[in-house]
XYZ file of C-alpha atoms in Angstrom:
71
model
C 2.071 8.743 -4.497
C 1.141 12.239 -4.621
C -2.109 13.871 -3.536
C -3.481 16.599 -5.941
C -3.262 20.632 -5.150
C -7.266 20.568 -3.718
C -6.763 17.342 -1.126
C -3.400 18.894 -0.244
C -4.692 22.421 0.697
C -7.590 20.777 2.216
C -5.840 18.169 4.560
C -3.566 21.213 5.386
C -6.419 23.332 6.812
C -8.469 20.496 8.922
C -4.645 20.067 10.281
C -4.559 24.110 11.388
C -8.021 24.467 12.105
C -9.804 21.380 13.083
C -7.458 18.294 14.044
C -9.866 14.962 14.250
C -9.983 11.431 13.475
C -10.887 12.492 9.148
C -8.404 14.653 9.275
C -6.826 12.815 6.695
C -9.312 10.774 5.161
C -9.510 13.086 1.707
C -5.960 12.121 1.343
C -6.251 8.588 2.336
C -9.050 7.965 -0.088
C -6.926 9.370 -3.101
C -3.926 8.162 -1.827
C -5.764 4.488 -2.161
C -7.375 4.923 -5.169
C -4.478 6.351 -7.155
C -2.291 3.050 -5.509
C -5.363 0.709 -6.827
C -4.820 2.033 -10.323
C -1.789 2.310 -10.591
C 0.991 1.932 -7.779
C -0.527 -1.493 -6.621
C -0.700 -3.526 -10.518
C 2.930 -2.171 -11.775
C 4.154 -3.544 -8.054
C 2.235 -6.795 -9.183
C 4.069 -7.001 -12.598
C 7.848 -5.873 -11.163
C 10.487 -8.116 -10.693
C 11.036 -7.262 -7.075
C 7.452 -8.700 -6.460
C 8.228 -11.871 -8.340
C 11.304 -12.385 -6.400
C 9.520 -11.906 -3.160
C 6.614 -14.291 -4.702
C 9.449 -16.923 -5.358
C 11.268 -16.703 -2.358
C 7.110 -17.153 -0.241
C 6.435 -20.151 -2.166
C 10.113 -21.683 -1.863
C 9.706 -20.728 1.802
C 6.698 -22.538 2.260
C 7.518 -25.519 0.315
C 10.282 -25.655 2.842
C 8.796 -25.389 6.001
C 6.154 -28.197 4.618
C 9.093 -30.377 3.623
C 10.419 -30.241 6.884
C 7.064 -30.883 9.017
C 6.891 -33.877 7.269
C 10.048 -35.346 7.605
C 9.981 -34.536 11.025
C 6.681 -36.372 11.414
């Protein structure tokens, strides 16, 4: 995810200047917003996240399979 030119520049100079806590919080709040609209929903819709999806929920149907045959 990239940050635009203004965020950039501006995280750059509270780094030189004035290192805090909101240092990068400009940054932070694009990066965020740029991963809810975009980044975030084509992760959602790959197959990598499917696979992972599939392999949780065979996982779990597993582990419950086994609790109660152990029972």
């Amino acid at each position: 995810v990239n940050v635009d030119s203004f965020v950039r520049d501006s995280t750059n100079q509270s780094l030189i200047f004035n290192v805090n806590t909101t240092s990068f919080q400009l940054a932070q709040d694009q990066i965020f917003s740029l991963m809810e609209a975009d980044s975030y929903p084509r992760f959602l819709k790959s197959c990598l996240y499917a696979q992972l999806a599939n392999h949780s929920t065979a996982t779990a149907l597993e582990s419950s399979n086994q609790s109660r045959s152990v029972s």
